Amino acid sequence: MSDPANLQQVLDRISQSAVRDRQVTFGDVIDTVGSRSFGPVLMTIGILLLSPISGIPGVPTLSGLLILFIAVQILVLQEGFWLPAWIMERHLPSDKLLKGIRFLEPAATFIDARLHPRLVLVVRGPGSYLLGGICVAIACAMPLMEIIPFSATAAGFALAVFGLAMISLDGLLALLGMLFTGSVATMILVNVL
């Protein structure tokens, strides 16, 4: 199966893995979106954090560990990535996952119609180091997001944007995601300090 080429394909594949009559594991979701590409996986983690799943205690921290594993591998330019079995075997509530996907589906067609390859160096080659570094910073902040309301949702949005930018090779979208991440980080720091 080829890697998904847009948001709708990622959502469709996640929906297929989240069958209501069984528990879905994170590994099931990763297998359906493609375990060779960083973009779909970052986007999937972002979508999970945008869903009601992010409200479950421990999910932001677990997501931070996943992001850290993946982002470090992006930085060393691995072909594909590896995640430990204890992460891949974690169960996700299918009903909440499907609810989050249904919420995002109306926007998928609108978003996919506006993305295309541009400013590719921002998401490939040297730009991938910058994206990886930002993802490491988000991952390190995730445990704090357990106590700051809605911050995990903002992180999920940023990760989904970065993943979608990598899938569509849209560097402009990645730059907008960086601007959003910087703005949210500044806002959190100003309010916490």
GROMACS .gro file of C-alpha atoms in nm:
model
  193
    1MET     CA    1   0.000   0.000   0.000
    2SER     CA    2   0.137   0.340  -0.097
    3ASP     CA    3   0.165   0.627   0.151
    4PRO     CA    4  -0.135   0.860   0.166
    5ALA     CA    5  -0.110   1.170  -0.053
    6ASN     CA    6  -0.357   1.398   0.127
    7LEU     CA    7  -0.558   1.454   0.445
    8GLN     CA    8  -0.868   1.268   0.327
    9GLN     CA    9  -0.667   0.952   0.253
   10VAL     CA   10  -0.510   0.965   0.602
   11LEU     CA   11  -0.851   1.007   0.766
   12ASP     CA   12  -0.997   0.722   0.558
   13ARG     CA   13  -0.715   0.490   0.660
   14ILE     CA   14  -0.745   0.577   1.029
   15SER     CA   15  -1.121   0.516   1.010
   16GLN     CA   16  -1.059   0.173   0.858
   17SER     CA   17  -0.835   0.078   1.150
   18ALA     CA   18  -1.083   0.202   1.412
   19VAL     CA   19  -1.355  -0.060   1.368
   20ARG     CA   20  -1.614  -0.020   1.643
   21ASP     CA   21  -1.634  -0.385   1.743
   22ARG     CA   22  -1.272  -0.418   1.852
   23GLN     CA   23  -1.002  -0.225   2.028
   24VAL     CA   24  -0.755  -0.051   1.800
   25THR     CA   25  -0.389  -0.019   1.887
   26PHE     CA   26  -0.157   0.264   1.794
   27GLY     CA   27   0.032   0.007   1.584
   28ASP     CA   28  -0.287  -0.065   1.384
   29VAL     CA   29  -0.321   0.305   1.305
   30ILE     CA   30   0.048   0.338   1.208
   31ASP     CA   31   0.026   0.033   0.983
   32THR     CA   32  -0.272   0.176   0.796
   33VAL     CA   33  -0.120   0.520   0.735
   34GLY     CA   34   0.224   0.391   0.641
   35SER     CA   35   0.516   0.315   0.866
   36ARG     CA   36   0.779   0.433   0.617
   37SER     CA   37   0.685   0.797   0.604
   38PHE     CA   38   0.713   1.056   0.881
   39GLY     CA   39   0.448   1.294   0.746
   40PRO     CA   40   0.145   1.065   0.781
   41VAL     CA   41   0.257   0.950   1.126
   42LEU     CA   42   0.311   1.305   1.258
   43MET     CA   43  -0.023   1.401   1.114
   44THR     CA   44  -0.189   1.099   1.275
   45ILE     CA   45  -0.049   1.188   1.617
   46GLY     CA   46  -0.169   1.544   1.563
   47ILE     CA   47  -0.517   1.421   1.471
   48LEU     CA   48  -0.524   1.202   1.783
   49LEU     CA   49  -0.438   1.506   1.994
   50LEU     CA   50  -0.710   1.709   1.822
   51SER     CA   51  -0.966   1.440   1.908
   52PRO     CA   52  -1.129   1.389   2.249
   53ILE     CA   53  -0.856   1.130   2.319
   54SER     CA   54  -0.622   1.414   2.421
   55GLY     CA   55  -0.835   1.469   2.731
   56ILE     CA   56  -0.746   1.125   2.870
   57PRO     CA   57  -0.477   1.161   3.139
   58GLY     CA   58  -0.140   1.041   3.013
   59VAL     CA   59  -0.221   1.068   2.642
   60PRO     CA   60  -0.032   1.398   2.591
   61THR     CA   61   0.276   1.254   2.765
   62LEU     CA   62   0.259   0.929   2.564
   63SER     CA   63   0.214   1.137   2.247
   64GLY     CA   64   0.521   1.339   2.346
   65LEU     CA   65   0.725   1.018   2.371
   66LEU     CA   66   0.604   0.911   2.026
   67ILE     CA   67   0.688   1.250   1.878
   68LEU     CA   68   1.030   1.245   2.042
   69PHE     CA   69   1.110   0.899   1.901
   70ILE     CA   70   0.997   1.001   1.554
   71ALA     CA   71   1.148   1.352   1.552
   72VAL     CA   72   1.490   1.229   1.661
   73GLN     CA   73   1.479   0.978   1.377
   74ILE     CA   74   1.382   1.260   1.137
   75LEU     CA   75   1.687   1.453   1.255
   76VAL     CA   76   1.922   1.163   1.180
   77LEU     CA   77   1.749   1.112   0.843
   78GLN     CA   78   1.654   0.748   0.891
   79GLU     CA   79   1.466   0.572   0.614
   80GLY     CA   80   1.147   0.483   0.795
   81PHE     CA   81   1.131   0.471   1.172
   82TRP     CA   82   1.110   0.234   1.464
   83LEU     CA   83   0.887   0.253   1.769
   84PRO     CA   84   0.904   0.018   2.068
   85ALA     CA   85   0.641  -0.257   2.100
   86TRP     CA   86   0.500  -0.118   2.425
   87ILE     CA   87   0.398   0.198   2.237
   88MET     CA   88   0.267   0.016   1.929
   89GLU     CA   89   0.050  -0.211   2.149
   90ARG     CA   90  -0.123   0.073   2.336
   91HIS     CA   91  -0.499   0.065   2.290
   92LEU     CA   92  -0.697   0.366   2.169
   93PRO     CA   93  -1.072   0.408   2.224
   94SER     CA   94  -1.224   0.353   1.878
   95ASP     CA   95  -1.537   0.557   1.948
   96LYS     CA   96  -1.341   0.871   2.041
   97LEU     CA   97  -1.104   0.822   1.749
   98LEU     CA   98  -1.395   0.794   1.504
   99LYS     CA   99  -1.563   1.098   1.661
  100GLY     CA  100  -1.250   1.304   1.601
  101ILE     CA  101  -1.224   1.184   1.241
  102ARG     CA  102  -1.590   1.267   1.171
  103PHE     CA  103  -1.525   1.616   1.307
  104LEU     CA  104  -1.229   1.668   1.068
  105GLU     CA  105  -1.375   1.510   0.752
  106PRO     CA  106  -1.578   1.811   0.631
  107ALA     CA  107  -1.262   2.023   0.627
  108ALA     CA  108  -1.048   1.761   0.449
  109THR     CA  109  -1.173   1.831   0.095
  110PHE     CA  110  -1.138   2.207   0.146
  111ILE     CA  111  -0.782   2.169   0.282
  112ASP     CA  112  -0.669   1.916   0.020
  113ALA     CA  113  -0.783   2.143  -0.265
  114ARG     CA  114  -0.551   2.421  -0.145
  115LEU     CA  115  -0.230   2.227  -0.088
  116HIS     CA  116   0.033   2.163  -0.352
  117PRO     CA  117   0.411   2.138  -0.370
  118ARG     CA  118   0.578   2.475  -0.306
  119LEU     CA  119   0.883   2.589  -0.110
  120VAL     CA  120   0.979   2.220  -0.098
  121LEU     CA  121   1.316   2.288   0.071
  122VAL     CA  122   1.125   2.378   0.388
  123VAL     CA  123   0.994   2.020   0.420
  124ARG     CA  124   1.272   1.823   0.250
  125GLY     CA  125   1.648   1.829   0.287
  126PRO     CA  126   1.773   2.106   0.516
  127GLY     CA  127   1.421   2.208   0.617
  128SER     CA  128   1.352   1.866   0.764
  129TYR     CA  129   1.610   1.942   1.036
  130LEU     CA  130   1.418   2.253   1.139
  131LEU     CA  131   1.086   2.065   1.141
  132GLY     CA  132   1.245   1.782   1.340
  133GLY     CA  133   1.385   2.029   1.592
  134ILE     CA  134   1.048   2.197   1.639
  135CYS     CA  135   0.885   1.856   1.686
  136VAL     CA  136   1.147   1.770   1.953
  137ALA     CA  137   1.061   2.095   2.135
  138ILE     CA  138   0.688   2.011   2.117
  139ALA     CA  139   0.760   1.659   2.244
  140CYS     CA  140   0.957   1.790   2.541
  141ALA     CA  141   0.671   2.025   2.631
  142MET     CA  142   0.399   1.757   2.613
  143PRO     CA  143   0.417   1.647   2.980
  144LEU     CA  144   0.348   2.010   3.082
  145MET     CA  145   0.048   2.008   2.852
  146GLU     CA  146  -0.120   1.764   3.090
  147ILE     CA  147  -0.186   2.059   3.323
  148ILE     CA  148  -0.231   2.352   3.081
  149PRO     CA  149  -0.586   2.339   2.938
  150PHE     CA  150  -0.614   2.300   2.560
  151SER     CA  151  -0.238   2.317   2.504
  152ALA     CA  152  -0.229   1.953   2.387
  153THR     CA  153  -0.493   2.043   2.127
  154ALA     CA  154  -0.276   2.331   2.002
  155ALA     CA  155   0.024   2.096   1.984
  156GLY     CA  156  -0.190   1.845   1.796
  157PHE     CA  157  -0.289   2.111   1.545
  158ALA     CA  158   0.076   2.206   1.488
  159LEU     CA  159   0.180   1.843   1.443
  160ALA     CA  160  -0.107   1.777   1.204
  161VAL     CA  161  -0.004   2.082   1.000
  162PHE     CA  162   0.362   1.971   0.990
  163GLY     CA  163   0.263   1.619   0.890
  164LEU     CA  164   0.027   1.746   0.620
  165ALA     CA  165   0.298   1.981   0.491
  166MET     CA  166   0.538   1.685   0.462
  167ILE     CA  167   0.277   1.474   0.281
  168SER     CA  168   0.184   1.747   0.032
  169LEU     CA  169   0.539   1.893   0.007
  170ASP     CA  170   0.388   2.230   0.091
  171GLY     CA  171   0.659   2.442   0.253
  172LEU     CA  172   0.427   2.741   0.287
  173LEU     CA  173   0.199   2.532   0.510
  174ALA     CA  174   0.501   2.428   0.718
  175LEU     CA  175   0.602   2.793   0.761
  176LEU     CA  176   0.248   2.880   0.872
  177GLY     CA  177   0.266   2.590   1.119
  178MET     CA  178   0.595   2.727   1.256
  179LEU     CA  179   0.437   3.070   1.298
  180PHE     CA  180   0.140   2.916   1.480
  181THR     CA  181   0.369   2.710   1.706
  182GLY     CA  182   0.580   3.013   1.793
  183SER     CA  183   0.270   3.221   1.869
  184VAL     CA  184   0.116   2.956   2.095
  185ALA     CA  185   0.448   2.893   2.274
  186THR     CA  186   0.488   3.267   2.335
  187MET     CA  187   0.133   3.297   2.463
  188ILE     CA  188   0.180   3.003   2.704
  189LEU     CA  189   0.514   3.136   2.831
  190VAL     CA  190   0.375   3.486   2.889
  191ASN     CA  191   0.075   3.348   3.083
  192VAL     CA  192   0.279   3.097   3.286
  193LEU     CA  193   0.562   3.335   3.378
   0.00000   0.00000   0.00000
